[in-house]
mmCIF file of C-alpha atoms in Angstrom:
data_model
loop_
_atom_site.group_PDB
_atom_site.id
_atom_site.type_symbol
_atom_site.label_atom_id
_atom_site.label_comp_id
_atom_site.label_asym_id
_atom_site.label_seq_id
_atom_site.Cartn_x
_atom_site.Cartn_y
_atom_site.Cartn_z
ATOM 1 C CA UNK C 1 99.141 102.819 104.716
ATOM 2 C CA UNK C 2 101.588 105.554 105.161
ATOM 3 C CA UNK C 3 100.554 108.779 102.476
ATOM 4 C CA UNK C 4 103.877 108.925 100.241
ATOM 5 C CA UNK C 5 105.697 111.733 99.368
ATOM 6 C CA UNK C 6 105.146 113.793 96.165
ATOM 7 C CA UNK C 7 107.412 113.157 93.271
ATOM 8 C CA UNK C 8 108.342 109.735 94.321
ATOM 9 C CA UNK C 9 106.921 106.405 93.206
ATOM 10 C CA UNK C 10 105.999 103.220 94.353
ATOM 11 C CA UNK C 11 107.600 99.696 94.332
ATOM 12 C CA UNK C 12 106.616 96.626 97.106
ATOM 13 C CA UNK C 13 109.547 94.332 98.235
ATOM 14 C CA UNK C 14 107.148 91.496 96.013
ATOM 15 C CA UNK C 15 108.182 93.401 92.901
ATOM 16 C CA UNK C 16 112.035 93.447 94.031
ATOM 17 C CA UNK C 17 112.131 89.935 94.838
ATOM 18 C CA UNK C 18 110.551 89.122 91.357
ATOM 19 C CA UNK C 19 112.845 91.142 89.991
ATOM 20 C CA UNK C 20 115.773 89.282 91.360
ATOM 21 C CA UNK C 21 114.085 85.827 91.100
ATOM 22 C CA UNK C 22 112.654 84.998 94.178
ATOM 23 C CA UNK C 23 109.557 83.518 94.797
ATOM 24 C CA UNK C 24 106.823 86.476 94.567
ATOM 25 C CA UNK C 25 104.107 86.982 97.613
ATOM 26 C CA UNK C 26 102.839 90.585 98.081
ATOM 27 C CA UNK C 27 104.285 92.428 101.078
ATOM 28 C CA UNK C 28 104.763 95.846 102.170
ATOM 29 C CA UNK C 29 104.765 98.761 100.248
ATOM 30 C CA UNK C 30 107.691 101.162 100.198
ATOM 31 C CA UNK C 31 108.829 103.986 98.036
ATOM 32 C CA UNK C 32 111.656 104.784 95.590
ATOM 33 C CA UNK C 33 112.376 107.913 94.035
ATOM 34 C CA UNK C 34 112.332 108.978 90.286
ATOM 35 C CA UNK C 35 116.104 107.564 89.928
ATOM 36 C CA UNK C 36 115.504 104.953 91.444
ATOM 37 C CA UNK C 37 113.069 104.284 89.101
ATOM 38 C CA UNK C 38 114.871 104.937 86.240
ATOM 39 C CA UNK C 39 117.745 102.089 87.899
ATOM 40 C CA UNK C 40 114.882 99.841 87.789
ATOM 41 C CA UNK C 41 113.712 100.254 84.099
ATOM 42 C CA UNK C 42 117.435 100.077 82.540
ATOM 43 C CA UNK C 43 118.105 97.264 85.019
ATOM 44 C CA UNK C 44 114.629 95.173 83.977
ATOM 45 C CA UNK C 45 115.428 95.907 80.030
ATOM 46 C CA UNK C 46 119.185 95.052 80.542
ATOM 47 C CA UNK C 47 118.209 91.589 81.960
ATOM 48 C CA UNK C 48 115.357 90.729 79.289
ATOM 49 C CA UNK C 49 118.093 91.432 76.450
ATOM 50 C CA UNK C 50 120.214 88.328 75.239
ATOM 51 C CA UNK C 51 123.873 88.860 74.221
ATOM 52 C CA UNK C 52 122.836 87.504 71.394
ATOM 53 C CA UNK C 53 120.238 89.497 70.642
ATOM 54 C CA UNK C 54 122.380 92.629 71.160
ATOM 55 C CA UNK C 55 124.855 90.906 69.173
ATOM 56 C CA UNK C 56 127.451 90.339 72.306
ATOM 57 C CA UNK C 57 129.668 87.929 71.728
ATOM 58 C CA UNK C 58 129.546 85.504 75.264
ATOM 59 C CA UNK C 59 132.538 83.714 76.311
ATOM 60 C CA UNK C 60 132.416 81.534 79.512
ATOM 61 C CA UNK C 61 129.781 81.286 81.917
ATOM 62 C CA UNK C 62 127.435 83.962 82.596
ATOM 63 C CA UNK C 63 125.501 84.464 85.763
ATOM 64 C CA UNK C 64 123.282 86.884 84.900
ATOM 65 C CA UNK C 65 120.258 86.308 81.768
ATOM 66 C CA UNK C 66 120.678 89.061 80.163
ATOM 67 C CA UNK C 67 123.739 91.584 79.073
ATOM 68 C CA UNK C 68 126.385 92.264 82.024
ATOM 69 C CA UNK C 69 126.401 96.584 82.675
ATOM 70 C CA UNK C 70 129.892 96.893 81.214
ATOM 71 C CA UNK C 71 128.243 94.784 77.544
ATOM 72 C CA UNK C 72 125.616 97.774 77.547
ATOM 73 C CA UNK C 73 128.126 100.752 78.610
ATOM 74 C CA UNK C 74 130.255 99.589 75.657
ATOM 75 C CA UNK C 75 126.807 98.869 73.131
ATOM 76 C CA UNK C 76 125.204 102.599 74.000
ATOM 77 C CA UNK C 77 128.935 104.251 74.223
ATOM 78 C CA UNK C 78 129.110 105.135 77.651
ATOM 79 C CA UNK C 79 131.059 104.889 80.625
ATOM 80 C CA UNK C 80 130.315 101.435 83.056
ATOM 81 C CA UNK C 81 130.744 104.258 85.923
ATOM 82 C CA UNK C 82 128.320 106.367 84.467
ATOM 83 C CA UNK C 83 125.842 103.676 83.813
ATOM 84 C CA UNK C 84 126.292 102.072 87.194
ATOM 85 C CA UNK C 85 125.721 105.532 88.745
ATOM 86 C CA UNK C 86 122.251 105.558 86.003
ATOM 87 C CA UNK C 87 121.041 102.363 87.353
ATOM 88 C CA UNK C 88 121.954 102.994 91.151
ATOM 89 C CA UNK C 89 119.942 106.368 91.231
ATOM 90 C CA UNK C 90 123.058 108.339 91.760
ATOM 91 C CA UNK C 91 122.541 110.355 88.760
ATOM 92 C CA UNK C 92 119.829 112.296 86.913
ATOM 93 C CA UNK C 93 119.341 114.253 84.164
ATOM 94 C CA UNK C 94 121.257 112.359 81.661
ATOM 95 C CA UNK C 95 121.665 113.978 78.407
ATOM 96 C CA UNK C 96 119.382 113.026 75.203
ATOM 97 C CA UNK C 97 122.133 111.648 73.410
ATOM 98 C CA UNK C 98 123.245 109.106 75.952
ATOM 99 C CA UNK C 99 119.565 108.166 76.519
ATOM 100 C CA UNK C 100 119.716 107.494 72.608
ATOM 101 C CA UNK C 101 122.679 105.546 73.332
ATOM 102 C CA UNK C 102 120.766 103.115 75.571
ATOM 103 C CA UNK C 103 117.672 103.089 73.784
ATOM 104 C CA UNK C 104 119.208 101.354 70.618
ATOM 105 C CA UNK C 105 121.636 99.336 72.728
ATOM 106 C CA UNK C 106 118.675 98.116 74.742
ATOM 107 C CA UNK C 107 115.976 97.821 71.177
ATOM 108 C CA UNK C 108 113.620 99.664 72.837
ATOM 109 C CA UNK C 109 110.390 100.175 71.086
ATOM 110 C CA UNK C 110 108.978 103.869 70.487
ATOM 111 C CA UNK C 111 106.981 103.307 74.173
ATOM 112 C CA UNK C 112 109.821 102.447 75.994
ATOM 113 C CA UNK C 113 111.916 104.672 74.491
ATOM 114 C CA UNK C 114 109.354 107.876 75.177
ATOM 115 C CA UNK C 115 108.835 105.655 79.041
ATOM 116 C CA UNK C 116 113.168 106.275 79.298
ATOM 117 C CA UNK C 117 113.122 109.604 78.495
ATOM 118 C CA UNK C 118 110.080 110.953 80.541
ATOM 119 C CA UNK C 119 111.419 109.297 83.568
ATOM 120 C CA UNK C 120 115.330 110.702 83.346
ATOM 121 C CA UNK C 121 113.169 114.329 82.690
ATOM 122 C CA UNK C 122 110.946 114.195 85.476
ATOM 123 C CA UNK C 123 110.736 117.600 86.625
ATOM 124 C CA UNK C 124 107.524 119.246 87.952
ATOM 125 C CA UNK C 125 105.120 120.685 85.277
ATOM 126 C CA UNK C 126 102.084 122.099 85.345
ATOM 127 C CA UNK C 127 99.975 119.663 84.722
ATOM 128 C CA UNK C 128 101.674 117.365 87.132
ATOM 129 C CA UNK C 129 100.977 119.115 90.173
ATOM 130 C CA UNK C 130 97.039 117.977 90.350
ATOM 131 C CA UNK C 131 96.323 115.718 93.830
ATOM 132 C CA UNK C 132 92.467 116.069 94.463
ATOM 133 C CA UNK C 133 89.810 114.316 92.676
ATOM 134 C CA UNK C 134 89.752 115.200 88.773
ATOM 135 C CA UNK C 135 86.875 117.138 87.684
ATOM 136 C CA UNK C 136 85.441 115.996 84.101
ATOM 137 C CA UNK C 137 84.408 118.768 81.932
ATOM 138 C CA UNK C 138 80.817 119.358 81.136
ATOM 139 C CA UNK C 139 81.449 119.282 77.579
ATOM 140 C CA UNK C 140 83.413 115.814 78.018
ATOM 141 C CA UNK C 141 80.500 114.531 79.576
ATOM 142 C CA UNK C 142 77.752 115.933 77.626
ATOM 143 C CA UNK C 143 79.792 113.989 74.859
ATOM 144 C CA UNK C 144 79.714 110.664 76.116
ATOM 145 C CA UNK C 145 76.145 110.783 77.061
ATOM 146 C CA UNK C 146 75.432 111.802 73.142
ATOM 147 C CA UNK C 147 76.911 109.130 72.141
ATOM 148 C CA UNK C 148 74.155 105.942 72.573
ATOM 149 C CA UNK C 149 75.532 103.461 69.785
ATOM 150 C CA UNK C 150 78.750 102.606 71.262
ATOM 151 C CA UNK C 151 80.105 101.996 74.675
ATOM 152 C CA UNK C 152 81.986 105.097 75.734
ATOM 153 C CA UNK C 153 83.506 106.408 79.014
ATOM 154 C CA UNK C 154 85.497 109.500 80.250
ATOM 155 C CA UNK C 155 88.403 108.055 82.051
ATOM 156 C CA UNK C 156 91.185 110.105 84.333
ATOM 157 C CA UNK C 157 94.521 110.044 84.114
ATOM 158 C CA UNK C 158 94.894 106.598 86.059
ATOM 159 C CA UNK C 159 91.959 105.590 84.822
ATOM 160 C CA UNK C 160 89.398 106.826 87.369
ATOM 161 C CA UNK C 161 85.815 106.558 85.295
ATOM 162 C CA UNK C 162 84.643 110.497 84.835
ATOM 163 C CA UNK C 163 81.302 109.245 83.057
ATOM 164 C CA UNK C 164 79.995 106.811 81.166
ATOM 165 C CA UNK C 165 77.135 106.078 78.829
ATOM 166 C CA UNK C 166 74.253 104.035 79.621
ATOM 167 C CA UNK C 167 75.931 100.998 77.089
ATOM 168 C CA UNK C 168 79.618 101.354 78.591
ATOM 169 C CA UNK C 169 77.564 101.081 82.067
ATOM 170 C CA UNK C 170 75.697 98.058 81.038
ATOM 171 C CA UNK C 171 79.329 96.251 79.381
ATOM 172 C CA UNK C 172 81.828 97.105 81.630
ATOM 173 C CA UNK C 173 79.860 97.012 84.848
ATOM 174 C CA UNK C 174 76.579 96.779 85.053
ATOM 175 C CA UNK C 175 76.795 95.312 88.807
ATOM 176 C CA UNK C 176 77.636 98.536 89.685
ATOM 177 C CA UNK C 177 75.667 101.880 90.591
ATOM 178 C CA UNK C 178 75.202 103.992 87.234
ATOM 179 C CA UNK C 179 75.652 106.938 89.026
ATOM 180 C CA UNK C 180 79.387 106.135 90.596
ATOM 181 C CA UNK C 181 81.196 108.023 88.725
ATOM 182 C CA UNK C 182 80.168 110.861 90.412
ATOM 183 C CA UNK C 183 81.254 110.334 93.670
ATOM 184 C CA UNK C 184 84.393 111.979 93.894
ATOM 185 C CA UNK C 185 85.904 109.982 96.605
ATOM 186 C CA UNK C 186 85.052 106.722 95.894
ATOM 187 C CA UNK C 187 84.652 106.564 91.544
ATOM 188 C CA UNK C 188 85.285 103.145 89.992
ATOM 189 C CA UNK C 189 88.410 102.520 88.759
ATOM 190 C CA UNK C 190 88.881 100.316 85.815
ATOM 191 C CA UNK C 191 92.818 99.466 87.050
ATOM 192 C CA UNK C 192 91.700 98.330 90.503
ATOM 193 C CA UNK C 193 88.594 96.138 88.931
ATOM 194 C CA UNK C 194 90.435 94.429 87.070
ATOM 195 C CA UNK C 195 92.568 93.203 89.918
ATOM 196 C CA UNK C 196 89.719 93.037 92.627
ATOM 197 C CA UNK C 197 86.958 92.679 91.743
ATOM 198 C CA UNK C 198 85.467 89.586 90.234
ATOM 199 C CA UNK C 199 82.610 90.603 87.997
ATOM 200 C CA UNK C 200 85.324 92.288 85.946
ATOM 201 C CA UNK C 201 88.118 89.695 86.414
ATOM 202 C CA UNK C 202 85.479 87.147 84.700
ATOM 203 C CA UNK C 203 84.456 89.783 81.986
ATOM 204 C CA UNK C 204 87.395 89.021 79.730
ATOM 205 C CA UNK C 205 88.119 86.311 78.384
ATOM 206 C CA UNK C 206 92.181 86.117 77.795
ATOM 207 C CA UNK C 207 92.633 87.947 81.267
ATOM 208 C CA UNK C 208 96.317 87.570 81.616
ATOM 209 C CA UNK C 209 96.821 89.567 78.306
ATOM 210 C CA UNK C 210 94.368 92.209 79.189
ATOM 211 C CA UNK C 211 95.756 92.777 82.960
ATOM 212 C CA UNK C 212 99.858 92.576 81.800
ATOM 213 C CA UNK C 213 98.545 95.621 79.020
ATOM 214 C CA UNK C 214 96.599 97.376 81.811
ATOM 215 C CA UNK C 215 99.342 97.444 84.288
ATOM 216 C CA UNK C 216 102.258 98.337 81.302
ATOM 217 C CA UNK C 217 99.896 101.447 80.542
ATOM 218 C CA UNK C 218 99.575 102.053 83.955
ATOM 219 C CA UNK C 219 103.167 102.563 84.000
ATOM 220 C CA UNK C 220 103.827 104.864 80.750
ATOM 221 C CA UNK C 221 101.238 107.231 82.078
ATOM 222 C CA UNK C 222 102.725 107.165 85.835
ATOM 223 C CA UNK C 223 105.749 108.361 84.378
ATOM 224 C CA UNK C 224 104.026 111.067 82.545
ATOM 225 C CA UNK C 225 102.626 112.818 85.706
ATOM 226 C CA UNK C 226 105.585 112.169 88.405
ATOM 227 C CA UNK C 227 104.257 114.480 90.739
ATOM 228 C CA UNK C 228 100.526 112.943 91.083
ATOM 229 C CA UNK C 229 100.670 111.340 94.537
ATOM 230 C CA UNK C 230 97.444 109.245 93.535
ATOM 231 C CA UNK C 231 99.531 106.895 91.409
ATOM 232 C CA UNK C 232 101.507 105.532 94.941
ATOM 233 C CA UNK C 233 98.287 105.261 96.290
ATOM 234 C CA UNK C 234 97.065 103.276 93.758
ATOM 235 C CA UNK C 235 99.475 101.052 93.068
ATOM 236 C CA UNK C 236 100.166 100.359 96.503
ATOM 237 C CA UNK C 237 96.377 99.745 97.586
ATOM 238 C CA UNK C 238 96.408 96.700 94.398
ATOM 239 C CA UNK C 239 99.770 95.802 95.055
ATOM 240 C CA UNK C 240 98.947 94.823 98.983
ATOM 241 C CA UNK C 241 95.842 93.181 97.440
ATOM 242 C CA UNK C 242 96.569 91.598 94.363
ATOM 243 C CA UNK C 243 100.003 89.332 93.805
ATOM 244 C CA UNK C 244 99.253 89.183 90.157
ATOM 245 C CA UNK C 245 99.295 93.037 90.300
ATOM 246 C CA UNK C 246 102.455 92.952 91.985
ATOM 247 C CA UNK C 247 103.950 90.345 89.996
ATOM 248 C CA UNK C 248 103.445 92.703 86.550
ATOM 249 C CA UNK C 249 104.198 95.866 88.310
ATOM 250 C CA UNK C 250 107.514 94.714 88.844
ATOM 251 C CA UNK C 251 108.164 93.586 85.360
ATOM 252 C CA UNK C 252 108.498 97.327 84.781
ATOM 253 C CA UNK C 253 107.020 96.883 80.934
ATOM 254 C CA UNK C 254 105.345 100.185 79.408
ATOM 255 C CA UNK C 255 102.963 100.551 76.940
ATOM 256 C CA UNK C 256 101.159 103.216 75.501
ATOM 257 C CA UNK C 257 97.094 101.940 74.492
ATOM 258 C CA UNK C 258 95.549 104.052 71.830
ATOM 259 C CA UNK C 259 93.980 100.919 69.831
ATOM 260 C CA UNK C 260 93.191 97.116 69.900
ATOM 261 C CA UNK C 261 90.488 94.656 70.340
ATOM 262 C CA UNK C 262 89.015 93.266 73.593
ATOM 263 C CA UNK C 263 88.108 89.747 73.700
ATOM 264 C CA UNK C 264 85.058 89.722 76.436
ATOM 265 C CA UNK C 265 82.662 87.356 78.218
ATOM 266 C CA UNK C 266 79.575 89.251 79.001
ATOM 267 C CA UNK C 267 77.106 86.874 81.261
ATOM 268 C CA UNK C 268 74.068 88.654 79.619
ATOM 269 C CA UNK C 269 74.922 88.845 75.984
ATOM 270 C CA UNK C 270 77.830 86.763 75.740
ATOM 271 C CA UNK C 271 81.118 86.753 73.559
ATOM 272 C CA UNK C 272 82.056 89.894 72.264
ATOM 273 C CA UNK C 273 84.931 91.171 70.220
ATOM 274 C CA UNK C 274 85.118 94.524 70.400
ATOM 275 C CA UNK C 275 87.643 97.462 68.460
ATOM 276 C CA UNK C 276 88.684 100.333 71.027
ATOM 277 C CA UNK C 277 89.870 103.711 70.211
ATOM 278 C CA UNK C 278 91.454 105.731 73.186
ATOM 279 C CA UNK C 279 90.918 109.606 72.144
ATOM 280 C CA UNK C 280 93.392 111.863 74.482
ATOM 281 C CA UNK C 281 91.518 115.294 75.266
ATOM 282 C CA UNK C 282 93.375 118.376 74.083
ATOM 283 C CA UNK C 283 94.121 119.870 77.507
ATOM 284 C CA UNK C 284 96.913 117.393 78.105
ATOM 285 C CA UNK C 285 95.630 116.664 81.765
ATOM 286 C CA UNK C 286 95.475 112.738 80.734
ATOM 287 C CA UNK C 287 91.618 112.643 80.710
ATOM 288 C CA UNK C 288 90.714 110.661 77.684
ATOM 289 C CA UNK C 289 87.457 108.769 76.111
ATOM 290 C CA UNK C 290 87.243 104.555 75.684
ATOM 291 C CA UNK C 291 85.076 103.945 72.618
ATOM 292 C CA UNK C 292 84.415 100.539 71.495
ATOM 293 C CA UNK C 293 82.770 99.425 68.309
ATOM 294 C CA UNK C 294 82.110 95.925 66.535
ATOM 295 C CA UNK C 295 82.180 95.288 62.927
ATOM 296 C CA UNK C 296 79.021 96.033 61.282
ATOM 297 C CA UNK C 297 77.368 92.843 60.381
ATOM 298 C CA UNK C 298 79.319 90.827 62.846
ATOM 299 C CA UNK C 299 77.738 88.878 66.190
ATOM 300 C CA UNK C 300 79.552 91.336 68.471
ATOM 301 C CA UNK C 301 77.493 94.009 66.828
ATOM 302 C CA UNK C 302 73.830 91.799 67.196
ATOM 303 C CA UNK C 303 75.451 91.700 70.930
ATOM 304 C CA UNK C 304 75.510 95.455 71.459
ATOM 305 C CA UNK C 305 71.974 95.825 70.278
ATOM 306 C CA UNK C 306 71.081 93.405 72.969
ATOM 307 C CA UNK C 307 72.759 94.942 75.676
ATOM 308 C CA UNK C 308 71.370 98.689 74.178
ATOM 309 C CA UNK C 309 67.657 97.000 74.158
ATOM 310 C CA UNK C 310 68.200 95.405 77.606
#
């Protein structure tokens, strides 16, 4: 696979065909730059809001879904040429209030709106210029081996695992090595299991939920490091491999995960419902710890001790 360039992204021509409503099968991978990318998220939001939603009054036949580009220039108070030139990649840097504009024309959520911003102010930084292996602080890791009642792991930025406890070992994959996390060049990553490998496709229980969340996550953080050249070779490894991947990469949906519950299947202990808490590490590099808990008293918890005692 050809190495892409920093501070450009990834799409595959599956993901433009879904978006235009063809039938989906993965194909090759090619690259689109940040404006491009920013085209692609106003386009995808413009097309999953309903006139009446945005309270557009319709007249006549429509052939598109969702609101026509000169319904949302006139919603979000801006020209249709400088909107087409937004969605065509032929413009960047567009100011703060016209991204307000579009956010509230568009309803975007606090994610999406922080996902539209981030992306139309992608400009080097610091701590976007990283391209080898992550290190995991000692401290991090000293952490998350202290920690023996609960499942945790140190995760990367695109969710690489840094370390994990003997428990989070055991629950999230316990068919594989304890000591892979450290091997720098070939670390599990919890992204690409989901997709590919089966242990961990079979591990949860409403899988479709927990991949579409994965992959919109995926996405807020890509958008937060623009100049990690990792994330294109990431995405485009799963897309090539995975059509379900591709399929929900090209929905272009963002979320950012800081809570929830995971609904699992383990094939030792069985059913477990487990709380997470993602805990972002101070530095701002995007290393972060997974915790998960059960409610005390509940069968998830009896299902932990199990899998501690095992």
């Amino acid at each position: 696979m050809t190495v892409p360039a920093v501070n450009q992204d990834l799409a595959t021509d599956e993901g433009l065909r879904a978006r235009r409503g063809a039938a989906s099968r993965p194909s090759d991978v090619r690259l689109q730059s940040r404006s491009s990318e920013l085209g692609d998220f106003l386009r995808s939001r413009r097309d999953r809001l309903t006139p009446e939603a945005a309270g557009v009054i319709s007249y006549g036949r429509r052939r598109v879904p969702g609101l026509r580009r000169e319904e949302l220039a006139q919603l979000a108070g801006v020209s249709i040429t400088y909107l087409t030139r937004l969605e065509q990649g032929q413009s960047r840097n567009a100011s703060d209030a016209v991204l307000a504009g579009l956010a509230r024309a568009l309803r975007l959520d606090d994610d999406e709106r922080a996902h539209l911003h981030a992306l139309a102010h992608a400009e080097p930084t610091l701590r976007s210029r990283p391209v080898r292996p992550e290190t995991p602080r000692p401290g991090a890791v000293q952490l998350v081996r202290a920690i023996a009642e609960g499942p945790t792991l140190l995760l990367g930025r695109f969710n690489d695992v840094l370390a994990w406890n003997p428990l989070a070992h055991g629950l999230v994959a316990g068919h594989l090595d304890p000591d892979a996390p450290a091997d720098r060049g070939a670390r599990p990553n919890l992204i690409r299991m989901l997709f590919l490998d089966p242990h961990t496709r079979a591990l949860y229980r409403d899988w479709e939920s927990e991949a579409a969340l994965a992959v919109a996550s995926l996405r807020y953080v890509a958008a937060e490091f623009p100049d990690d050249v990792r994330i294109a070779h990431l995405v485009g490894e799963i897309s090539t491999d995975s059509p379900d991947f591709a399929r929900m990469w090209a929905r272009h949906s963002v979320r950012l995960c800081t809570s929830g519950t995971k609904l699992l299947h383990h094939p030792s202990v069985g059913d477990l419902d487990l709380d997470y808490e993602v805990l972002h590490l101070p530095q701002g590099d995007g290393q972060r710890l997974l915790t998960f808990t059960a409610p005390r008293g509940s069968a998830s918890e009896a299902g932990l001790r199990l899998l501690h005692a095992a």
